[in-house]
PDB file of C-alpha atoms in Angstrom:
ATOM      1  CA  MET A   1     -49.558 -73.548  81.012  1.00 57.00           C
ATOM      2  CA  LYS A   2     -49.963 -76.725  79.145  1.00 53.00           C
ATOM      3  CA  GLN A   3     -48.883 -75.181  76.014  1.00 56.00           C
ATOM      4  CA  ALA A   4     -45.724 -73.817  77.460  1.00 49.00           C
ATOM      5  CA  ILE A   5     -44.665 -77.169  78.890  1.00 47.00           C
ATOM      6  CA  LEU A   6     -45.350 -78.698  75.526  1.00 45.00           C
ATOM      7  CA  THR A   7     -43.272 -76.019  73.648  1.00 47.00           C
ATOM      8  CA  ALA A   8     -40.386 -76.474  75.990  1.00 46.00           C
ATOM      9  CA  ALA A   9     -40.403 -80.323  75.549  1.00 47.00           C
ATOM     10  CA  LEU A  10     -40.379 -79.737  71.719  1.00 43.00           C
ATOM     11  CA  LEU A  11     -37.472 -77.339  72.070  1.00 44.00           C
ATOM     12  CA  THR A  12     -35.467 -79.505  74.246  1.00 47.00           C
ATOM     13  CA  ALA A  13     -36.113 -82.468  71.809  1.00 43.00           C
ATOM     14  CA  LEU A  14     -35.003 -80.354  68.870  1.00 42.00           C
ATOM     15  CA  ALA A  15     -31.953 -79.165  70.641  1.00 40.00           C
ATOM     16  CA  LEU A  16     -30.697 -82.670  70.856  1.00 42.00           C
ATOM     17  CA  PRO A  17     -28.624 -84.166  68.068  1.00 44.00           C
ATOM     18  CA  VAL A  18     -30.660 -86.597  65.946  1.00 42.00           C
ATOM     19  CA  ALA A  19     -28.523 -89.558  67.026  1.00 45.00           C
ATOM     20  CA  ALA A  20     -29.012 -88.907  70.589  1.00 46.00           C
ATOM     21  CA  GLN A  21     -32.659 -89.143  70.239  1.00 52.00           C
ATOM     22  CA  GLN A  22     -32.445 -92.480  68.469  1.00 78.00           C
ATOM     23  CA  VAL A  23     -29.660 -94.295  70.238  1.00 87.00           C
ATOM     24  CA  PRO A  24     -31.308 -96.617  73.076  1.00 90.00           C
ATOM     25  CA  ALA A  25     -30.033 -95.732  76.643  1.00 92.00           C
ATOM     26  CA  GLU A  26     -28.665 -99.091  77.154  1.00 91.00           C
ATOM     27  CA  LEU A  27     -25.782 -98.144  74.776  1.00 94.00           C
ATOM     28  CA  ASP A  28     -24.854 -95.130  76.869  1.00 95.00           C
ATOM     29  CA  PRO A  29     -22.257 -97.083  79.026  1.00 94.00           C
ATOM     30  CA  LEU A  30     -20.457 -97.880  75.764  1.00 95.00           C
ATOM     31  CA  GLY A  31     -19.269 -94.085  75.471  1.00 95.00           C
ATOM     32  CA  LEU A  32     -19.877 -93.958  71.828  1.00 96.00           C
ATOM     33  CA  SER A  33     -18.609 -91.018  69.876  1.00 95.00           C
ATOM     34  CA  ASP A  34     -18.978 -90.076  66.163  1.00 95.00           C
ATOM     35  CA  VAL A  35     -22.376 -91.875  66.293  1.00 96.00           C
ATOM     36  CA  GLN A  36     -24.521 -92.067  62.904  1.00 95.00           C
ATOM     37  CA  VAL A  37     -27.883 -93.645  62.994  1.00 94.00           C
ATOM     38  CA  ARG A  38     -29.219 -95.382  59.906  1.00 91.00           C
ATOM     39  CA  ASP A  39     -32.409 -97.526  58.998  1.00 88.00           C
ATOM     40  CA  LYS A  40     -31.770-100.862  57.875  1.00 86.00           C
ATOM     41  CA  LYS A  41     -32.586-101.628  54.276  1.00 81.00           C
ATOM     42  CA  HIS A  42     -36.225-102.141  55.400  1.00 72.00           C
ATOM     43  CA  SER A  43     -36.701 -99.638  58.167  1.00 65.00           C
ATOM     44  CA  ASP A  44     -39.500-101.805  59.953  1.00 71.00           C
ATOM     45  CA  TYR A  45     -36.506-104.246  60.610  1.00 81.00           C
ATOM     46  CA  GLY A  46     -34.749-101.719  62.845  1.00 87.00           C
ATOM     47  CA  ARG A  47     -31.689 -99.462  62.739  1.00 92.00           C
ATOM     48  CA  VAL A  48     -27.933 -99.550  62.784  1.00 94.00           C
ATOM     49  CA  ILE A  49     -25.930 -97.390  64.952  1.00 96.00           C
ATOM     50  CA  LEU A  50     -22.252 -96.718  64.104  1.00 96.00           C
ATOM     51  CA  GLY A  51     -19.869 -95.244  66.394  1.00 97.00           C
ATOM     52  CA  THR A  52     -16.431 -95.279  67.741  1.00 97.00           C
ATOM     53  CA  LEU A  53     -15.778 -96.666  71.265  1.00 97.00           C
ATOM     54  CA  PRO A  54     -13.326 -94.761  73.620  1.00 95.00           C
ATOM     55  CA  GLY A  55     -10.452 -96.985  72.647  1.00 93.00           C
ATOM     56  CA  GLY A  56     -10.943 -95.836  69.001  1.00 95.00           C
ATOM     57  CA  ALA A  57     -12.436 -99.159  67.745  1.00 96.00           C
ATOM     58  CA  ARG A  58     -15.281 -98.428  65.226  1.00 97.00           C
ATOM     59  CA  ILE A  59     -18.325-100.685  65.564  1.00 97.00           C
ATOM     60  CA  ALA A  60     -21.734-101.307  64.076  1.00 97.00           C
ATOM     61  CA  VAL A  61     -24.720-101.831  66.443  1.00 96.00           C
ATOM     62  CA  GLU A  62     -27.701-103.503  64.883  1.00 94.00           C
ATOM     63  CA  LEU A  63     -31.150-102.970  66.547  1.00 93.00           C
ATOM     64  CA  ASP A  64     -34.119-104.721  66.016  1.00 89.00           C
ATOM     65  CA  ARG A  65     -37.569-103.078  65.267  1.00 86.00           C
ATOM     66  CA  ASP A  66     -38.103-102.614  69.070  1.00 87.00           C
ATOM     67  CA  GLY A  67     -34.812-100.937  69.652  1.00 87.00           C
ATOM     68  CA  ARG A  68     -33.110-103.928  71.310  1.00 89.00           C
ATOM     69  CA  VAL A  69     -29.419-104.713  70.518  1.00 93.00           C
ATOM     70  CA  GLU A  70     -29.133-107.671  68.154  1.00 94.00           C
ATOM     71  CA  GLU A  71     -25.481-107.604  67.138  1.00 96.00           C
ATOM     72  CA  ILE A  72     -22.311-105.635  67.572  1.00 97.00           C
ATOM     73  CA  GLU A  73     -19.757-105.962  65.055  1.00 97.00           C
ATOM     74  CA  GLY A  74     -16.242-104.248  64.456  1.00 97.00           C
ATOM     75  CA  ARG A  75     -16.152-102.153  61.345  1.00 95.00           C
ATOM     76  CA  ARG A  76     -13.627-102.438  58.757  1.00 89.00           C
ATOM     77  CA  GLY A  77     -11.712-105.152  60.576  1.00 88.00           C
ATOM     78  CA  ASP A  78     -11.674-103.394  63.681  1.00 93.00           C
ATOM     79  CA  ARG A  79     -11.793-105.519  66.939  1.00 96.00           C
ATOM     80  CA  PHE A  80     -12.936-104.168  70.270  1.00 97.00           C
ATOM     81  CA  PRO A  81     -12.215-105.356  73.828  1.00 97.00           C
ATOM     82  CA  VAL A  82     -14.534-107.358  75.766  1.00 95.00           C
ATOM     83  CA  SER A  83     -14.489-104.861  78.517  1.00 95.00           C
ATOM     84  CA  ALA A  84     -15.813-102.057  76.143  1.00 96.00           C
ATOM     85  CA  VAL A  85     -19.309-103.989  75.772  1.00 96.00           C
ATOM     86  CA  ALA A  86     -19.277-105.646  79.401  1.00 95.00           C
ATOM     87  CA  PRO A  87     -22.223-103.523  80.442  1.00 95.00           C
ATOM     88  CA  LEU A  88     -24.401-105.190  77.983  1.00 95.00           C
ATOM     89  CA  ILE A  89     -23.421-108.732  79.115  1.00 95.00           C
ATOM     90  CA  PRO A  90     -25.302-110.410  81.774  1.00 95.00           C
ATOM     91  CA  GLU A  91     -23.547-110.829  85.130  1.00 96.00           C
ATOM     92  CA  ALA A  92     -24.063-114.584  84.901  1.00 96.00           C
ATOM     93  CA  VAL A  93     -22.224-114.768  81.660  1.00 96.00           C
ATOM     94  CA  ARG A  94     -19.324-112.680  82.712  1.00 96.00           C
ATOM     95  CA  ALA A  95     -19.029-114.686  85.968  1.00 97.00           C
ATOM     96  CA  ASN A  96     -18.502-117.905  84.032  1.00 97.00           C
ATOM     97  CA  PRO A  97     -14.853-119.049  84.232  1.00 97.00           C
ATOM     98  CA  ALA A  98     -14.853-119.613  80.293  1.00 96.00           C
ATOM     99  CA  TRP A  99     -15.709-116.175  79.669  1.00 96.00           C
ATOM    100  CA  PRO A 100     -12.753-114.512  77.786  1.00 96.00           C
ATOM    101  CA  ALA A 101     -12.596-111.164  79.651  1.00 95.00           C
ATOM    102  CA  ASP A 102      -9.428-110.231  78.138  1.00 95.00           C
ATOM    103  CA  ALA A 103     -10.339-111.101  74.407  1.00 97.00           C
ATOM    104  CA  MET A 104     -10.683-108.944  71.444  1.00 97.00           C
ATOM    105  CA  LEU A 105     -14.047-109.325  69.795  1.00 97.00           C
ATOM    106  CA  GLU A 106     -14.930-109.136  66.132  1.00 97.00           C
ATOM    107  CA  LYS A 107     -18.609-109.840  66.838  1.00 97.00           C
ATOM    108  CA  LEU A 108     -21.128-110.074  69.565  1.00 97.00           C
ATOM    109  CA  ASP A 109     -24.608-111.506  68.796  1.00 96.00           C
ATOM    110  CA  PHE A 110     -27.521-111.417  71.112  1.00 94.00           C
ATOM    111  CA  ASP A 111     -29.625-114.494  69.868  1.00 85.00           C
ATOM    112  CA  HIS A 112     -33.336-114.451  69.922  1.00 73.00           C
ATOM    113  CA  HIS A 113     -33.188-117.866  71.778  1.00 77.00           C
ATOM    114  CA  ASP A 114     -31.510-116.361  74.962  1.00 90.00           C
ATOM    115  CA  ARG A 115     -28.026-117.051  73.768  1.00 95.00           C
ATOM    116  CA  ILE A 116     -25.090-114.822  73.494  1.00 97.00           C
ATOM    117  CA  GLU A 117     -22.438-115.612  70.638  1.00 97.00           C
ATOM    118  CA  ILE A 118     -19.062-114.073  70.407  1.00 97.00           C
ATOM    119  CA  GLU A 119     -16.214-114.259  67.837  1.00 97.00           C
ATOM    120  CA  GLY A 120     -12.797-112.763  68.084  1.00 97.00           C
ATOM    121  CA  ARG A 121      -9.135-113.498  69.285  1.00 97.00           C
ATOM    122  CA  LEU A 122      -8.088-114.496  72.699  1.00 96.00           C
ATOM    123  CA  ALA A 123      -5.249-112.749  74.565  1.00 94.00           C
ATOM    124  CA  ASP A 124      -2.739-115.440  73.223  1.00 94.00           C
ATOM    125  CA  GLY A 125      -3.775-114.555  69.569  1.00 94.00           C
ATOM    126  CA  ARG A 126      -5.815-117.662  68.886  1.00 95.00           C
ATOM    127  CA  GLU A 127      -9.203-117.224  67.125  1.00 97.00           C
ATOM    128  CA  PHE A 128     -12.155-118.308  68.946  1.00 97.00           C
ATOM    129  CA  ASP A 129     -15.854-118.390  68.837  1.00 96.00           C
ATOM    130  CA  ALA A 130     -18.163-119.177  71.857  1.00 97.00           C
ATOM    131  CA  GLU A 131     -21.857-119.402  72.683  1.00 97.00           C
ATOM    132  CA  PHE A 132     -23.275-118.822  76.267  1.00 97.00           C
ATOM    133  CA  ALA A 133     -26.859-119.002  77.557  1.00 97.00           C
ATOM    134  CA  ARG A 134     -28.008-115.835  79.205  1.00 95.00           C
ATOM    135  CA  ASP A 135     -28.070-117.658  82.623  1.00 96.00           C
ATOM    136  CA  GLY A 136     -24.290-117.947  82.289  1.00 96.00           C
ATOM    137  CA  ARG A 137     -23.939-121.644  80.913  1.00 97.00           C
ATOM    138  CA  LEU A 138     -21.336-122.450  78.529  1.00 97.00           C
ATOM    139  CA  ILE A 139     -22.846-123.924  75.379  1.00 96.00           C
ATOM    140  CA  ASP A 140     -19.739-124.056  73.040  1.00 96.00           C
ATOM    141  CA  PHE A 141     -16.279-122.764  72.894  1.00 97.00           C
ATOM    142  CA  ASP A 142     -14.154-123.477  69.960  1.00 95.00           C
ATOM    143  CA  THR A 143     -10.599-122.181  69.229  1.00 94.00           C
ATOM    144  CA  ASP A 144      -8.395-122.614  66.165  1.00 87.00           C
ATOM    145  CA  ASP A 145      -5.345-124.435  67.328  1.00 72.00           C
TER     146      ASP A 145
END
């Protein structure tokens, strides 16, 4: 019986695409398609997940060696809507009045010091970069006027 269960588990794991086995569940809400998983230059530093968001933007998601999201960046100049990555942003940050909910991002960085940094364009076309603490506090918000 024990062997049958182990065999069934192994067959199930083998039936899943390799990418599905290596993509952390926290990325599921992004709805990525065309997923590719690659090791970083030094595999003990983590992996990179390449994929396409439902709106068509191509992104690269860098994971640390523990599989936590470090950074999301548009590939080949693609920008992605803040709404596409909202499930990864703490509610306290999204609730801040300065949070640019209608922006198009080039980069989203989850800093190891409990900060979230974003770069992109506001709805009016101005470039910006901002930094928030995970508790929702605005640390910095700069625009190119």
